[in-house]
Amino acid sequence: MSETKNVYRLQGLSCTSCAAKFEKNIREIQTVEDVQLNFGASKIAVVGEASVEQLEAAGAFDGIKVFPDRQKLTEEKIPFWQKRENKNTMVSLFFLLFGYISSFTAGESSPATITIFALSILIGGYDLFKVGLKNLTRLEFDMKTLMTVAIIGAAIIGEWGEGAVVVFLFALSEALEGYSMEKARQSIRSLMDIAPDTAIIKRGKQEFEIAVEDIQVGDIMIIKPGQKVAMDGEVIKGQSSINQAAITGESIPVHKATGDEVFAGSLNEEGFLEVRVTKLAEDTTIAKIIHLVEEAQAERAPSQQFVDKFAKYYTPAVMIIALLVAVIPPLLMGGEWPEWIYRGLAVLVVGCPCALVISTPVAIVTAIGHAAKNGVLIKGGIHLEETGRLKVVAFDKTGTLTEGKPEVTNIASLSNMSKNDILAISAAIETFSQHPLASAILRKAAKEKAAEYTAEDFQSYTGKGAKAVINKTVYYIGSPKLFEEMLSIPEDVQNQITDLQSQGKTVMLVGTQEEVKGYLAVADQVRKSSLSIIQKLQKLGVEKTVMLTGDNQATGKAIGTQLGLSDVKAELMPQDKLEAIKSLREQYSKVAMIGDGINDAPALASATVGIAMGGAGTDTALETADIALMADDLEKLPYTIALSRKTLNVIKQNITFAFGLKLLALLLIIPGWLTLWMAIFADVGSTLIVVLNSMRLMKTKYN
């Protein structure tokens, strides 16, 4: 088996049925082993051997052009009315109007009128007939087959005018569908244009402008004020405000200095920077976002799978119903043949599933593209739909609801030792520790200019604390549990500890084996926005908000009360978080887990929807989560759920409206109230309404 896989970008892919036919034609190429067509992103992946010429031949029926994925497309912007097929539609309309004028002056059956209508049909329907007649000979029934049969039938029974109206309105419907998908795809194209194609690279004392594809990891990139960053990298010289809204959706520029990470596509606002390139062009964060969004648009959502499956059986069923309507009344009930053939043709026209087929993909593609522009990466239609059905949202505490940067809030001496000494001894021991609380103590010691002691013989007690020798005395720092194993903690000290813990603080005692010398209290600060976010989620209809934390019960409960959470599960190990998510899923079915995507990976994977924060900085978050909030900003969560719920509603509205209108029109055909042109007008109208309804998703506000 050949493993050659080539990805191509497509131009001119106009409709879902055309996409399915294009894919089928490529599968028939003998050297091709597999094909995956991504209609939303207008891309195709071909496993096996096939030349661009062969692929274009497979798409010749729709004028599809094929380009290698890596080739930079300088896409020609052709105004809507200047496209060849749309020009034909306008010429067809001219002859249609001229034909109706002729029918009033020369009569409907005059050769001149018939000739004018026939010209309207041939010019407007040339592309349609080319495909429809070929499909008919192969007994392939799709929208174009239905239309071809209906128009030819109308001409045979002398309804030339109505046939011309059907051709024009169908061509208009196809143009609108193509236009709407193009608008939806533009959100991805705008992402692709964010990062520059070239960058200024410094080698030695010389500077060169180089194409991003030729830049290597380790190259030094020069970024002047007002320039866009071309590659991901690390600042090695200078400082500036960087607007990274295109990547993370953050509206406020972020200050960057030596050692900070910058992303391709972000804008350097004021300072001069030298940046060491850390990723190749195809591995940058923006490249990954584009790839993941395109993959997301290729993945069919459950409602789309249903519609696609339904349409497969629906079109042949419409053909059979139309045949029965045309034949049974004249044969068995003495009906007039022309009248019932006309009604059968109306069934064909009204049965055209354009609006139904486009109802889901246009909504999904629009929503995913809109979210990406707002710094939310949704990795598929299925995750978008599942987010719209969420009943429970579970949060990791550290770095999600809180800042993830603990601070020392209290220092107390319980002996003749000064507070400064308590802090200095704590800092000396914690110098050797990797625990997040240790960094809080070291920051506080540096800020307070505490005395510097040298600690020796450091030893850690996992989950409890540590000890070290300072000035020939063995000092301990750790949880109350560690000291309870060595000595009896006085009751008044125990009360102070309990009081601090009830405020959500972690207490660390400092002392020797014989005496508690003092203590420090450390708290992870709750994010300012967390309370309003929880309230927004409750307004959106989320039934339960749960915090999962490894902290003690008192700390967890204090934060839970402060934020108005429904439930708090504390003192959890990573495997306990996983069990908590499984338990919530059993109770509520649809559960989201929000974390940083690293230590929460098992729980994220187990949830109905795993949502990672700070995706722009971590590859793990982009890979493990179903949705990544690119900024380290929980504010995007209510927006994501609101967008998903709105998308679900739009899809339901689209399907109900498209199907309901078909049903109503079919019922009107039986008494003969629905004419051919009214049937196609209803179809065009429903397609247009479905498209406009889906475009409303672009108005979903972030805040």
XYZ file of C-alpha atoms in Angstrom:
703
model
C 0.000 0.000 0.000
C 1.314 3.426 -0.942
C 1.360 5.969 1.855
C 1.747 9.001 -0.457
C -0.682 11.652 0.765
C -0.985 14.983 -1.015
C -3.156 17.881 0.104
C -4.589 20.375 -2.396
C -6.569 23.608 -2.157
C -9.593 23.954 -4.409
C -11.133 26.897 -6.206
C -14.639 26.871 -7.670
C -16.101 24.186 -5.384
C -19.633 25.526 -5.411
C -22.036 23.133 -3.669
C -22.220 20.081 -1.411
C -23.577 17.780 -4.134
C -20.764 18.941 -6.480
C -18.257 18.153 -3.719
C -19.654 14.622 -3.312
C -19.505 14.052 -7.072
C -15.950 15.432 -7.316
C -14.848 13.063 -4.522
C -16.553 10.108 -6.277
C -14.826 10.939 -9.600
C -11.400 11.016 -7.898
C -12.043 7.637 -6.232
C -12.532 6.195 -9.722
C -8.910 7.089 -10.643
C -7.160 3.684 -10.460
C -3.983 4.938 -8.758
C -5.935 6.684 -5.967
C -6.393 4.684 -2.753
C -8.341 7.132 -0.600
C -9.823 10.647 -0.715
C -10.940 13.021 2.051
C -12.695 16.133 0.796
C -13.106 19.080 3.163
C -15.973 21.165 1.757
C -15.815 23.806 4.510
C -12.113 24.573 3.995
C -12.229 23.852 0.229
C -9.369 21.332 0.466
C -8.811 17.725 -0.574
C -6.361 15.066 0.661
C -5.508 12.328 -1.844
C -3.775 9.088 -0.809
C -2.047 7.511 -3.817
C -0.887 8.907 -7.128
C -2.875 11.523 -9.047
C -1.662 14.523 -11.031
C -3.204 17.985 -10.760
C -4.435 17.511 -14.353
C -6.253 14.278 -13.408
C -7.861 15.967 -10.386
C -8.971 18.965 -12.443
C -10.418 16.567 -15.059
C -12.431 14.918 -12.243
C -13.803 18.352 -11.302
C -14.214 19.710 -14.840
C -18.033 19.418 -14.569
C -17.970 22.221 -11.963
C -14.904 24.124 -13.230
C -12.882 23.150 -10.128
C -9.234 24.300 -10.073
C -6.648 22.411 -7.993
C -3.495 23.860 -6.344
C -0.865 22.208 -4.092
C -1.520 23.092 -0.426
C 1.841 24.801 0.141
C 1.513 26.956 -2.988
C 0.712 30.537 -2.013
C -2.482 31.444 -3.837
C -2.801 34.941 -5.182
C -6.524 34.635 -5.482
C -8.107 36.813 -8.096
C -10.954 38.792 -6.542
C -13.767 38.539 -9.088
C -16.881 40.568 -8.162
C -20.011 38.425 -7.721
C -21.707 39.737 -10.886
C -18.605 39.334 -13.069
C -18.252 35.565 -12.657
C -18.960 33.666 -15.901
C -21.851 31.607 -14.506
C -23.436 34.697 -12.936
C -23.108 36.626 -16.214
C -24.942 33.741 -17.931
C -27.668 33.976 -15.278
C -28.118 37.706 -16.010
C -28.269 37.102 -19.792
C -30.809 34.335 -19.101
C -32.887 36.830 -17.063
C -32.748 39.329 -19.961
C -34.149 36.729 -22.415
C -36.709 35.608 -19.802
C -38.097 39.158 -19.467
C -37.930 39.650 -23.245
C -39.833 36.325 -23.633
C -42.668 37.493 -21.373
C -42.918 40.774 -23.319
C -43.118 38.699 -26.534
C -45.802 36.425 -25.032
C -48.007 39.505 -24.389
C -47.455 40.932 -27.893
C -47.061 37.856 -30.142
C -48.743 35.191 -27.955
C -47.407 32.378 -25.753
C -47.349 29.771 -28.544
C -45.726 31.925 -31.222
C -42.359 30.651 -32.616
C -40.683 33.961 -31.619
C -41.766 33.638 -27.959
C -40.775 29.946 -27.780
C -37.361 30.749 -29.362
C -36.665 33.541 -26.826
C -37.632 31.326 -23.854
C -35.549 28.456 -25.329
C -32.510 30.801 -25.524
C -33.096 31.797 -21.885
C -33.214 28.106 -20.897
C -30.085 27.133 -22.895
C -27.933 30.087 -21.748
C -28.926 29.928 -18.085
C -29.039 26.138 -17.886
C -26.011 25.135 -20.002
C -23.852 24.053 -17.016
C -26.880 22.465 -15.334
C -27.846 20.359 -18.382
C -24.260 19.269 -19.010
C -24.160 17.608 -15.576
C -27.854 16.681 -15.306
C -28.013 14.773 -18.622
C -24.806 12.899 -17.825
C -26.228 11.971 -14.402
C -29.467 10.808 -16.021
C -27.618 8.425 -18.369
C -25.825 6.967 -15.299
C -29.032 6.894 -13.198
C -27.423 9.211 -10.614
C -30.128 11.258 -8.921
C -29.128 14.572 -7.405
C -30.446 18.136 -7.476
C -29.186 18.795 -11.010
C -30.851 15.601 -12.292
C -34.185 16.695 -10.768
C -33.934 20.148 -12.332
C -32.908 18.811 -15.768
C -35.883 16.408 -15.902
C -38.266 19.150 -14.707
C -37.100 21.697 -17.305
C -37.088 19.223 -20.224
C -40.562 18.040 -19.118
C -41.824 21.637 -18.996
C -40.574 22.222 -22.568
C -42.206 19.002 -23.826
C -45.652 19.987 -22.473
C -45.231 23.510 -23.874
C -44.531 25.373 -20.605
C -41.522 27.217 -22.076
C -41.961 30.315 -19.926
C -42.116 28.399 -16.682
C -39.119 26.288 -17.753
C -37.121 29.504 -18.277
C -38.156 30.843 -14.837
C -37.083 27.547 -13.222
C -33.668 27.738 -14.949
C -33.072 31.331 -13.842
C -34.147 30.783 -10.230
C -32.125 27.555 -9.912
C -29.009 29.323 -11.277
C -29.636 32.141 -8.778
C -29.979 29.593 -5.950
C -26.641 27.958 -6.914
C -24.950 31.380 -7.043
C -26.276 32.272 -3.567
C -25.116 28.940 -2.122
C -21.640 29.443 -3.606
C -21.506 33.026 -2.334
C -22.543 32.054 1.208
C -19.926 29.274 1.476
C -17.319 31.691 0.121
C -18.228 34.203 2.867
C -17.994 31.464 5.511
C -14.596 30.321 4.188
C -13.236 33.864 4.268
C -12.866 33.627 8.053
C -10.185 30.963 7.459
C -8.582 32.889 4.603
C -8.303 35.951 6.839
C -6.431 33.785 9.377
C -4.062 32.621 6.626
C -3.235 36.207 5.712
C -2.415 37.239 9.304
C 1.286 36.268 9.305
C 3.667 37.974 6.825
C 5.319 35.940 4.020
C 8.781 37.342 4.754
C 10.854 38.429 7.757
C 14.039 40.406 8.355
C 16.699 37.998 9.621
C 19.985 39.116 11.191
C 23.056 36.979 10.443
C 26.265 38.388 11.841
C 26.049 42.131 11.235
C 23.975 41.839 8.063
C 20.200 41.866 7.729
C 18.289 39.994 4.999
C 14.628 39.793 4.024
C 13.853 36.073 3.755
C 10.715 34.067 2.865
C 9.305 32.434 6.028
C 9.674 28.944 4.466
C 13.474 29.440 4.382
C 13.843 30.615 8.008
C 15.486 28.109 10.368
C 15.003 27.533 14.104
C 17.612 29.653 15.927
C 17.637 32.488 13.361
C 17.473 36.013 14.840
C 14.460 37.967 13.583
C 14.313 41.788 13.644
C 10.870 43.270 14.339
C 10.490 47.034 14.053
C 7.608 49.101 15.506
C 4.397 48.659 13.487
C 5.560 45.386 11.914
C 3.867 42.020 12.221
C 5.748 39.085 13.743
C 6.402 36.505 11.009
C 7.451 33.489 13.137
C 6.965 32.131 16.665
C 9.971 32.921 18.831
C 11.494 34.157 22.079
C 12.455 37.781 22.722
C 16.227 38.062 23.261
C 16.562 41.844 23.104
C 14.229 44.817 23.612
C 10.711 45.194 24.961
C 7.396 46.232 23.455
C 3.618 45.984 23.579
C 2.408 43.216 21.295
C -1.152 43.042 19.992
C -1.871 39.313 19.759
C -5.652 39.597 19.256
C -5.416 37.654 15.983
C -4.080 34.602 17.850
C -5.638 34.764 21.310
C -8.562 37.162 20.868
C -7.157 39.425 23.642
C -8.119 42.996 22.861
C -5.478 44.574 25.151
C -1.824 44.491 23.942
C 0.537 42.356 26.062
C 3.900 43.654 27.296
C 6.794 41.463 26.091
C 10.384 41.562 27.314
C 13.478 39.315 27.185
C 12.520 35.657 27.622
C 8.862 36.120 26.618
C 7.217 34.194 23.797
C 5.814 35.952 20.720
C 3.507 34.450 18.097
C 3.513 34.710 14.304
C 0.732 37.053 13.176
C 0.865 39.307 16.250
C 1.591 43.037 15.808
C 4.559 44.845 17.364
C 3.114 48.188 18.437
C 5.956 50.351 19.733
C 9.389 48.883 20.605
C 12.286 47.369 18.622
C 12.672 43.608 19.198
C 15.177 40.905 18.389
C 13.532 37.482 18.508
C 15.094 34.021 18.318
C 12.944 31.813 16.050
C 11.733 28.717 17.936
C 9.479 27.014 15.343
C 9.481 26.394 11.589
C 6.806 28.115 9.468
C 4.565 25.019 9.344
C 4.774 24.532 13.145
C 3.867 28.061 14.291
C 0.824 28.549 16.497
C -1.108 30.310 13.696
C -0.270 27.448 11.265
C -1.599 24.939 13.811
C -4.747 27.007 14.365
C -5.428 27.127 10.602
C -4.803 23.383 10.248
C -7.030 22.501 13.225
C -9.851 24.823 12.111
C -9.777 23.323 8.606
C -9.820 19.811 10.088
C -12.717 20.897 12.317
C -14.732 22.064 9.332
C -14.130 18.739 7.575
C -15.537 16.749 10.486
C -19.261 16.279 9.954
C -21.433 17.226 12.900
C -24.122 14.707 13.981
C -26.933 16.822 12.514
C -25.007 17.127 9.231
C -24.492 13.340 9.088
C -28.248 12.935 9.546
C -29.062 15.450 6.779
C -26.511 13.879 4.380
C -27.939 10.391 5.003
C -31.499 11.707 4.664
C -30.723 13.511 1.366
C -29.262 10.289 -0.077
C -32.686 8.583 0.123
C -34.782 11.736 -0.192
C -33.861 12.633 -3.810
C -34.737 9.215 -5.380
C -37.948 9.209 -3.269
C -38.924 12.600 -4.758
C -38.346 11.179 -8.288
C -40.684 8.248 -7.528
C -43.380 10.501 -5.963
C -43.196 12.853 -8.991
C -43.602 9.893 -11.377
C -46.608 8.589 -9.411
C -48.233 12.069 -9.345
C -47.749 12.393 -13.129
C -48.948 8.886 -14.072
C -51.537 7.523 -11.602
C -54.346 10.180 -11.934
C -54.413 10.034 -15.807
C -54.207 6.212 -15.858
C -56.595 5.360 -13.036
C -58.750 8.441 -12.427
C -59.281 9.874 -15.900
C -57.075 12.914 -15.260
C -55.632 15.105 -18.030
C -52.090 14.036 -18.960
C -50.593 17.561 -19.474
C -52.102 18.803 -16.199
C -50.771 15.877 -14.081
C -47.369 15.770 -15.841
C -47.118 19.487 -14.957
C -47.924 18.699 -11.302
C -45.369 15.862 -11.337
C -42.750 18.311 -12.607
C -43.711 20.732 -9.822
C -43.055 17.903 -7.326
C -39.552 17.484 -8.828
C -38.829 21.193 -8.545
C -40.168 21.647 -5.027
C -38.447 18.449 -3.917
C -34.992 19.883 -4.724
C -33.108 19.575 -1.380
C -30.792 22.634 -1.775
C -31.832 24.401 1.436
C -31.890 21.140 3.401
C -28.391 20.074 2.324
C -26.809 23.471 3.058
C -28.740 23.984 6.348
C -26.038 22.473 8.608
C -22.611 22.979 6.927
C -23.059 26.726 6.375
C -23.939 27.192 10.072
C -21.061 24.992 11.330
C -18.433 26.580 9.057
C -19.602 30.098 9.958
C -19.566 29.383 13.714
C -16.130 27.669 13.765
C -14.591 30.458 11.661
C -16.136 33.183 13.842
C -14.896 31.470 17.024
C -11.346 31.156 15.620
C -11.259 34.894 14.907
C -12.236 35.484 18.550
C -9.456 33.293 19.950
C -11.520 30.115 20.486
C -10.432 26.977 18.638
C -13.323 24.493 18.253
C -11.970 21.253 16.821
C -15.089 19.981 15.061
C -18.807 20.338 14.471
C -19.500 17.538 16.952
C -17.774 19.503 19.764
C -19.671 22.646 18.762
C -22.985 20.769 19.036
C -22.043 19.038 22.306
C -21.047 22.392 23.864
C -24.487 23.692 22.949
C -26.059 20.884 25.032
C -23.889 21.203 28.174
C -25.594 20.838 31.544
C -22.543 20.809 33.852
C -19.265 22.737 33.725
C -16.406 21.458 35.914
C -13.388 23.700 36.579
C -9.882 22.915 37.664
C -9.071 25.498 40.369
C -5.425 26.493 39.973
C -4.822 28.696 36.953
C -8.442 28.432 35.824
C -10.683 30.013 38.465
C -7.604 31.395 40.231
C -4.538 33.215 38.914
C -2.352 30.136 39.465
C 0.240 32.358 41.156
C 0.025 31.938 44.959
C 0.980 34.840 47.214
C 2.040 34.966 50.871
C -0.784 36.744 52.715
C 0.142 36.236 56.391
C 3.392 35.769 58.381
C 3.190 35.162 62.137
C 5.806 34.462 64.814
C 4.831 32.133 67.683
C 8.220 32.434 69.446
C 11.072 34.882 70.068
C 11.949 34.664 66.356
C 11.066 37.749 64.255
C 8.684 37.595 61.275
C 11.625 38.460 59.023
C 13.521 35.415 60.331
C 10.485 33.139 59.864
C 10.362 34.283 56.225
C 14.163 33.997 55.769
C 14.349 30.418 57.154
C 11.324 29.385 55.058
C 12.936 30.844 51.917
C 16.273 29.109 52.627
C 14.561 25.684 52.801
C 12.194 26.333 49.872
C 15.104 27.322 47.579
C 15.467 23.583 46.880
C 11.740 22.919 46.324
C 9.794 22.858 43.032
C 6.392 23.305 44.707
C 4.277 26.331 43.516
C 3.961 27.494 47.136
C 7.784 27.600 47.372
C 7.970 30.184 44.587
C 5.438 32.348 46.484
C 7.684 32.306 49.581
C 10.825 33.099 47.546
C 9.053 36.044 45.830
C 7.919 37.389 49.215
C 11.434 37.017 50.699
C 12.948 38.926 47.769
C 10.284 41.648 48.027
C 10.738 42.051 51.824
C 14.574 41.868 51.495
C 14.625 39.072 54.101
C 17.972 37.913 55.531
C 19.724 35.236 53.466
C 20.511 31.935 55.190
C 22.235 28.898 53.721
C 20.342 25.604 54.065
C 22.076 22.186 53.967
C 20.938 18.538 53.912
C 17.571 19.382 52.318
C 14.993 16.605 52.463
C 11.458 16.651 51.054
C 8.383 14.910 52.510
C 6.016 14.417 49.565
C 2.685 16.115 50.126
C 3.676 17.309 53.616
C 6.698 19.631 53.506
C 10.495 19.637 53.829
C 13.413 20.026 56.274
C 16.983 21.388 56.121
C 19.853 22.319 58.442
C 20.342 26.080 58.996
C 23.033 27.350 61.409
C 23.422 23.759 62.800
C 19.681 23.564 63.666
C 17.223 21.276 61.812
C 14.243 23.344 60.691
C 10.988 22.020 59.229
C 8.413 23.741 56.996
C 5.177 22.074 56.017
C 1.533 21.325 56.614
C 0.016 21.063 60.112
C -0.086 17.274 59.532
C 3.740 17.155 59.333
C 4.074 18.887 62.722
C 1.302 16.808 64.337
C 3.521 13.753 63.790
C 6.349 15.394 65.799
C 4.690 17.465 68.528
C 1.420 18.673 69.984
C 0.209 21.909 68.357
C -1.187 24.345 70.988
C -4.965 24.845 70.813
C -4.769 28.609 70.168
C -2.404 27.990 67.215
C -4.767 25.259 65.941
C -7.644 27.787 66.047
C -5.597 30.340 64.070
C -4.810 27.664 61.449
C -8.488 26.644 61.139
C -9.533 30.290 60.807
C -7.022 30.952 57.983
C -7.989 27.730 56.189
C -11.666 28.740 56.288
C -10.620 31.873 54.358
C -9.219 29.672 51.568
C -5.576 29.991 52.631
C -2.943 27.250 52.844
C -1.050 27.356 56.154
C 2.606 26.238 56.429
C 4.151 25.895 59.866
C 7.855 26.632 60.481
C 9.790 25.184 63.434
C 11.926 22.461 64.938
C 11.068 19.001 66.237
C 10.373 20.551 69.659
C 8.586 23.816 68.849
C 6.451 25.617 66.244
C 8.349 28.895 65.657
C 5.762 30.533 63.403
C 3.691 30.102 60.265
C 3.028 31.513 56.810
C -0.349 31.570 55.030
C -0.389 31.390 51.226
C -3.392 31.949 48.961
C -3.922 31.576 45.244
C -5.779 34.743 44.239
C -9.187 34.229 42.619
C -9.369 35.785 39.134
C -11.347 39.040 39.167
C -13.541 37.803 36.314
C -14.374 34.366 37.785
C -17.527 35.433 39.683
C -19.135 37.185 36.687
C -18.264 34.186 34.444
C -20.038 31.743 36.786
C -23.077 34.053 36.820
C -23.083 34.260 32.993
C -22.967 30.456 32.740
C -25.944 30.149 35.067
C -27.862 32.684 32.919
C -27.020 30.590 29.826
C -28.773 27.617 31.423
C -25.826 25.610 32.788
C -27.435 23.594 35.603
C -24.357 22.927 37.737
C -20.893 24.493 38.169
C -18.324 22.332 39.974
C -14.756 23.045 41.121
C -12.272 20.162 41.239
C -9.174 20.867 43.345
C -6.311 19.158 45.120
C -6.525 21.757 47.927
C -8.003 21.017 51.350
C -11.766 21.106 51.965
C -11.663 24.455 53.823
C -9.786 26.246 50.986
C -12.025 24.694 48.344
C -15.204 25.579 50.234
C -14.077 29.195 50.777
C -13.470 29.737 47.046
C -16.672 27.870 46.134
C -18.730 30.148 48.397
C -16.969 33.276 47.087
C -17.789 32.350 43.475
C -21.279 30.920 44.017
C -20.376 27.461 42.665
C -22.942 24.643 42.923
C -20.418 22.120 44.270
C -16.772 21.780 45.316
C -14.798 18.534 45.275
C -11.535 19.005 47.194
C -8.394 17.004 48.092
C -8.450 15.267 44.685
C -5.514 13.529 43.002
C -5.497 13.533 39.123
C -7.170 10.079 39.076
C -9.853 11.381 41.494
C -10.641 14.228 39.062
C -11.122 11.611 36.349
C -13.539 9.655 38.564
C -15.402 12.871 39.452
C -15.938 13.643 35.744
C -17.136 10.070 35.060
C -19.585 10.331 37.964
C -20.933 13.690 36.687
C -21.377 12.220 33.194
C -23.413 9.339 34.602
C -25.675 11.831 36.413
C -25.957 14.652 33.869
C -24.755 13.163 30.538
C -23.282 16.407 29.042
C -20.282 17.630 31.089
C -17.464 20.046 30.178
C -14.101 20.074 31.954
C -11.960 23.226 31.878
C -8.281 23.055 32.747
C -4.824 23.953 31.462
C -4.537 20.849 29.294
C -1.394 19.479 31.004
C -2.055 17.897 34.396
C -5.795 17.795 33.629
C -5.391 15.769 30.409
C -7.180 12.578 31.678
C -10.180 14.556 32.983
C -10.301 16.680 29.793
C -10.322 13.527 27.664
C -13.060 11.895 29.777
C -15.468 14.881 29.685
C -18.085 15.267 26.944
C -16.188 18.422 25.959
C -12.635 19.097 27.158
C -11.805 22.820 27.173
C -8.181 23.929 27.627
C -7.075 27.428 28.606
C -4.009 29.193 27.263
C -3.846 27.104 24.083
C -1.550 29.607 22.363
C 1.272 28.782 24.771
C 1.005 25.001 25.005
C 0.952 22.365 22.277
C -0.546 19.946 24.821
C -3.657 22.107 25.171
C -4.103 22.256 21.401
C -3.723 18.482 21.102
C -5.680 17.123 24.086
C -8.690 19.421 24.245
C -11.820 19.490 22.076
C -11.883 23.283 22.451
C -8.910 25.555 23.218
C -9.317 29.077 24.597
C -6.193 30.559 23.001
C -5.728 33.259 25.646
C -5.343 32.417 29.309
C -8.768 34.018 29.670
C -11.869 32.352 31.082
C -14.018 35.229 29.725
C -14.216 33.319 26.417
C -16.104 30.410 28.029
C -19.592 32.031 28.181
C -19.072 33.296 24.594
C -18.215 29.748 23.414
C -21.268 28.201 25.087
C -23.532 31.034 23.835
C -22.205 30.596 20.260
C -22.678 26.801 20.433
C -26.253 27.115 21.732
C -27.059 29.701 19.083
C -25.574 27.413 16.382
C -27.721 24.483 17.570
C -30.811 26.700 17.411
C -29.876 27.985 13.939
C -29.368 24.408 12.640
C -32.750 23.320 14.090
C -34.431 26.408 12.589
C -32.784 25.778 9.196
C -33.767 22.088 9.014
C -37.319 22.689 10.303
C -37.875 25.610 7.940
C -36.388 23.890 4.852
C -38.276 20.641 5.457
C -41.526 22.354 6.527
C -41.582 24.512 3.399
C -41.061 21.420 1.189
C -43.944 19.642 2.904
C -46.269 22.634 2.569
C -45.390 23.073 -1.116
C -45.974 19.363 -1.825
C -49.435 19.600 -0.234
C -50.267 22.661 -2.406
C -49.317 20.767 -5.588
C -52.086 18.146 -5.248
C -54.997 20.620 -5.738
C -52.915 22.348 -8.435
C -52.333 25.588 -6.513
C -48.554 25.547 -6.881
C -47.022 26.449 -10.245
C -43.545 25.429 -11.415
C -42.058 28.892 -10.952
C -43.657 29.227 -7.502
C -42.097 25.882 -6.544
C -38.582 26.956 -7.541
C -39.144 30.402 -5.990
C -40.000 28.660 -2.697
C -36.789 26.625 -3.019
C -34.597 29.668 -3.758
C -36.286 31.600 -0.960
C -35.709 28.823 1.564
C -32.014 28.529 0.528
C -31.560 32.284 0.901
C -33.295 32.350 4.312
C -31.202 29.381 5.543
C -27.997 31.149 4.453
C -28.944 34.514 5.992
C -30.062 32.795 9.199
C -26.667 31.050 9.453
C -24.831 34.324 8.833
C -26.437 35.692 12.031
C -23.848 33.601 13.906
C -21.216 36.147 12.847
C -23.014 38.678 15.063
C -22.528 36.586 18.249
C -20.883 38.982 20.680
C -17.827 38.193 22.803
C -18.303 39.594 26.319
